[in-house]
Amino acid sequence: MTLQDIQNIFCIGRNYAQHAKELGNEVPDTPLLFTKPTGALAFANGQTLSYPSGQGEIHHELEIVLKVGKKSNSQSVNDRVVEIALGIDLTLRDLQSKLKKKGHPWERAKGFRNSAILTPFWPLTNVDEIKQTTFSLQKNGEIIQSGNSTEMLFDFQQVLDECEQAFGLSEGDIIFTGTPEGVGPIAEGDHFTLHWGEEEKGSFYVSFTE
């Protein structure tokens, strides 16, 4: 897979109740949608990813990512979703807070370069398989986020339907499905590894530039 294989990036906010609560946000009663530009994409392939300093805290948010396949007559998630990956949705948290207070869109806090980090995708035959596996994020060897899709407020079918209705979905679109609790800031030299069960799916290092 290359970055060119991905068309649109759709994201679901506050899809785990404990994450919404840890940030002092209301738990939504319908899926909260936002997007990222494709220029935000980066791979968790062991590389060092750079971020400009002086922008306040940048928070990591571990997520399951769905990849949409070819159009079909069926809107079943099992027919439309062909692969999954793990991803990190990075957020300029201080900027996001300012934007929210002003009632402005979040994109400036969500769509910066290297803010949508992906492991390689792997095939999916049935979304029920996902429920059997816990996913986690380690920072410098310590587990800092861990979750299971059964904890989602809106399941994969609801997420798919909402994105289809709001935006329309095409082959190559990806959906970040929300993060469990445990989000926090990244720092210079941090080493992150993304895990599906016991299997490491990807990793990256953090660097800040002036």
Short mmCIF file of C-alpha atoms in Angstrom, two decimals:
data_model
loop_
_atom_site.label_atom_id
_atom_site.label_comp_id
_atom_site.label_asym_id
_atom_site.label_seq_id
_atom_site.Cartn_x
_atom_site.Cartn_y
_atom_site.Cartn_z
CA MET A 1 0.00 0.00 0.00
CA THR A 2 1.11 3.53 -0.78
CA LEU A 3 -0.25 6.85 0.34
CA GLN A 4 -1.61 7.27 -3.19
CA ASP A 5 -3.96 4.32 -2.60
CA ILE A 6 -5.91 6.34 -0.04
CA GLN A 7 -8.59 8.74 -1.24
CA ASN A 8 -10.32 10.40 1.73
CA ILE A 9 -9.74 10.28 5.49
CA PHE A 10 -12.87 10.32 7.64
CA CYS A 11 -12.72 10.26 11.45
CA ILE A 12 -15.10 9.56 14.32
CA GLY A 13 -14.70 11.61 17.48
CA ARG A 14 -15.63 10.56 21.01
CA ASN A 15 -16.59 7.01 20.06
CA TYR A 16 -15.45 5.59 23.42
CA ALA A 17 -17.32 6.95 26.44
CA GLN A 18 -14.33 6.94 28.79
CA HIS A 19 -12.26 8.96 26.31
CA ALA A 20 -14.99 11.60 26.03
CA LYS A 21 -15.16 11.79 29.82
CA GLU A 22 -11.38 12.04 30.32
CA LEU A 23 -11.38 15.25 28.26
CA GLY A 24 -14.47 16.62 29.96
CA ASN A 25 -16.62 16.29 26.81
CA GLU A 26 -20.22 15.23 26.51
CA VAL A 27 -20.82 11.68 25.33
CA PRO A 28 -22.47 12.06 21.90
CA ASP A 29 -25.75 10.42 20.93
CA THR A 30 -24.85 10.36 17.22
CA PRO A 31 -21.43 9.84 15.58
CA LEU A 32 -19.25 12.95 15.59
CA LEU A 33 -17.54 13.29 12.19
CA PHE A 34 -14.51 15.21 10.97
CA THR A 35 -11.93 14.81 8.22
CA LYS A 36 -8.18 15.02 7.68
CA PRO A 37 -6.39 15.92 4.43
CA THR A 38 -4.34 13.20 2.75
CA GLY A 39 -1.25 15.36 3.35
CA ALA A 40 -1.54 14.34 7.01
CA LEU A 41 -0.76 10.68 6.22
CA ALA A 42 2.40 8.93 7.40
CA PHE A 43 3.43 5.30 7.91
CA ALA A 44 4.35 3.65 11.22
CA ASN A 45 7.24 1.83 9.55
CA GLY A 46 9.97 2.53 12.11
CA GLN A 47 10.74 5.97 10.76
CA THR A 48 11.18 9.22 12.72
CA LEU A 49 8.30 11.65 12.24
CA SER A 50 8.95 15.35 12.72
CA TYR A 51 6.70 18.02 14.19
CA PRO A 52 7.24 21.76 14.67
CA SER A 53 7.77 22.87 18.25
CA GLY A 54 5.96 25.71 19.94
CA GLN A 55 2.41 24.59 19.14
CA GLY A 56 1.45 23.33 22.58
CA GLU A 57 0.74 19.70 23.44
CA ILE A 58 0.27 17.16 20.65
CA HIS A 59 -1.80 14.21 21.88
CA HIS A 60 -1.75 10.63 20.56
CA GLU A 61 -5.05 8.85 19.90
CA LEU A 62 -4.85 5.14 19.01
CA GLU A 63 -7.59 3.89 16.66
CA ILE A 64 -8.80 1.01 14.51
CA VAL A 65 -8.87 2.14 10.87
CA LEU A 66 -11.21 0.69 8.24
CA LYS A 67 -10.44 0.71 4.51
CA VAL A 68 -13.37 0.82 2.11
CA GLY A 69 -13.47 -1.42 -0.96
CA LYS A 70 -15.33 -1.18 -4.26
CA LYS A 71 -18.90 0.02 -4.44
CA SER A 72 -21.49 -2.74 -4.12
CA ASN A 73 -25.24 -3.02 -3.86
CA SER A 74 -24.82 -4.03 -0.24
CA GLN A 75 -24.10 -1.47 2.45
CA SER A 76 -23.13 -4.21 4.92
CA VAL A 77 -19.86 -3.42 6.65
CA ASN A 78 -18.66 -6.93 5.81
CA ASP A 79 -19.14 -6.22 2.11
CA ARG A 80 -17.73 -2.69 2.06
CA VAL A 81 -14.74 -2.98 4.40
CA VAL A 82 -11.90 -5.01 2.89
CA GLU A 83 -8.97 -4.28 5.21
CA ILE A 84 -8.15 -2.83 8.61
CA ALA A 85 -5.12 -1.20 10.20
CA LEU A 86 -4.14 0.56 13.38
CA GLY A 87 -3.67 4.29 13.29
CA ILE A 88 -2.73 7.27 15.39
CA ASP A 89 -4.83 10.41 15.15
CA LEU A 90 -2.62 13.20 16.49
CA THR A 91 -4.27 16.33 17.86
CA LEU A 92 -2.93 19.79 18.65
CA ARG A 93 -4.83 19.76 21.93
CA ASP A 94 -4.26 23.36 23.01
CA LEU A 95 -5.26 24.68 19.61
CA GLN A 96 -8.29 22.40 19.47
CA SER A 97 -9.48 23.76 22.82
CA LYS A 98 -9.19 27.33 21.54
CA LEU A 99 -11.04 26.49 18.33
CA LYS A 100 -13.85 24.74 20.21
CA LYS A 101 -14.34 27.75 22.50
CA LYS A 102 -14.72 29.98 19.44
CA GLY A 103 -17.05 27.53 17.70
CA HIS A 104 -14.56 27.12 14.86
CA PRO A 105 -13.83 23.90 12.90
CA TRP A 106 -11.17 21.51 14.26
CA GLU A 107 -9.24 20.92 11.04
CA ARG A 108 -6.26 23.13 11.93
CA ALA A 109 -5.79 21.05 15.09
CA LYS A 110 -6.34 17.70 13.34
CA GLY A 111 -4.99 17.94 9.81
CA PHE A 112 -1.34 18.95 10.18
CA ARG A 113 1.47 17.00 8.53
CA ASN A 114 2.14 13.50 9.96
CA SER A 115 -1.01 13.64 12.09
CA ALA A 116 -2.64 10.54 10.54
CA ILE A 117 -0.22 7.66 11.13
CA LEU A 118 -0.98 4.19 9.75
CA THR A 119 0.35 0.68 10.15
CA PRO A 120 0.14 -1.59 7.09
CA PHE A 121 -3.41 -2.79 6.38
CA TRP A 122 -4.32 -6.46 6.61
CA PRO A 123 -7.30 -8.39 5.11
CA LEU A 124 -10.62 -8.63 6.91
CA THR A 125 -13.27 -11.25 6.22
CA ASN A 126 -15.76 -10.44 8.99
CA VAL A 127 -15.87 -7.50 11.39
CA ASP A 128 -16.88 -9.80 14.24
CA GLU A 129 -13.28 -11.02 14.17
CA ILE A 130 -12.18 -7.61 15.41
CA LYS A 131 -14.12 -7.99 18.66
CA GLN A 132 -11.88 -10.89 19.66
CA THR A 133 -8.71 -8.79 19.82
CA THR A 134 -7.56 -5.99 22.09
CA PHE A 135 -5.41 -3.28 20.51
CA SER A 136 -2.85 -1.20 22.35
CA LEU A 137 -0.25 1.53 22.12
CA GLN A 138 3.11 1.42 23.86
CA LYS A 139 5.29 4.46 24.52
CA ASN A 140 8.91 3.68 25.29
CA GLY A 141 7.93 0.10 26.18
CA GLU A 142 4.99 0.96 28.46
CA ILE A 143 1.32 0.38 27.52
CA ILE A 144 -0.46 3.74 27.60
CA GLN A 145 -3.64 3.00 25.64
CA SER A 146 -5.62 -0.20 25.31
CA GLY A 147 -9.09 -0.90 23.98
CA ASN A 148 -11.51 -3.27 22.30
CA SER A 149 -14.07 -2.47 19.62
CA THR A 150 -16.85 -3.79 21.86
CA GLU A 151 -16.40 -0.60 23.91
CA MET A 152 -17.34 1.65 20.97
CA LEU A 153 -20.48 3.76 21.32
CA PHE A 154 -21.21 3.37 17.60
CA ASP A 155 -20.25 0.07 16.01
CA PHE A 156 -18.57 -0.34 12.63
CA GLN A 157 -21.87 -0.60 10.73
CA GLN A 158 -23.16 2.62 12.31
CA VAL A 159 -19.86 4.36 11.56
CA LEU A 160 -19.93 3.19 7.94
CA ASP A 161 -23.57 4.22 7.47
CA GLU A 162 -22.95 7.67 8.96
CA CYS A 163 -19.96 8.34 6.70
CA GLU A 164 -21.86 7.07 3.65
CA GLN A 165 -24.82 9.30 4.40
CA ALA A 166 -22.76 12.39 5.23
CA PHE A 167 -19.98 12.19 2.62
CA GLY A 168 -20.50 9.19 0.35
CA LEU A 169 -17.84 6.48 0.39
CA SER A 170 -15.57 5.36 -2.45
CA GLU A 171 -12.92 2.69 -2.88
CA GLY A 172 -9.77 3.70 -1.03
CA ASP A 173 -11.46 5.84 1.62
CA ILE A 174 -10.35 5.14 5.19
CA ILE A 175 -12.16 5.71 8.48
CA PHE A 176 -10.49 6.30 11.85
CA THR A 177 -13.11 4.85 14.22
CA GLY A 178 -12.31 6.56 17.54
CA THR A 179 -9.89 6.21 20.41
CA PRO A 180 -10.13 4.60 23.85
CA GLU A 181 -9.10 6.47 26.99
CA GLY A 182 -5.47 7.16 27.84
CA VAL A 183 -4.63 9.89 25.33
CA GLY A 184 -1.69 12.10 26.21
CA PRO A 185 1.19 14.20 24.86
CA ILE A 186 4.06 13.06 22.67
CA ALA A 187 7.60 14.24 23.39
CA GLU A 188 11.01 14.44 21.73
CA GLY A 189 12.56 10.99 21.30
CA ASP A 190 9.41 9.01 22.16
CA HIS A 191 9.22 5.56 20.58
CA PHE A 192 5.68 4.33 19.88
CA THR A 193 4.63 0.80 18.94
CA LEU A 194 1.12 -0.22 17.88
CA HIS A 195 -0.10 -3.69 18.82
CA TRP A 196 -2.93 -5.95 17.66
CA GLY A 197 -3.19 -8.45 20.47
CA GLU A 198 0.38 -9.59 21.05
CA GLU A 199 1.50 -8.69 17.53
CA GLU A 200 3.38 -5.46 16.84
CA LYS A 201 1.92 -3.89 13.70
CA GLY A 202 4.04 -0.74 13.41
CA SER A 203 6.26 1.76 15.16
CA PHE A 204 7.64 5.28 14.87
CA TYR A 205 9.85 7.80 16.69
CA VAL A 206 9.06 11.45 17.46
CA SER A 207 11.24 14.44 16.71
CA PHE A 208 10.55 18.16 17.10
CA THR A 209 12.03 20.89 14.91
CA GLU A 210 12.31 24.63 15.45
#
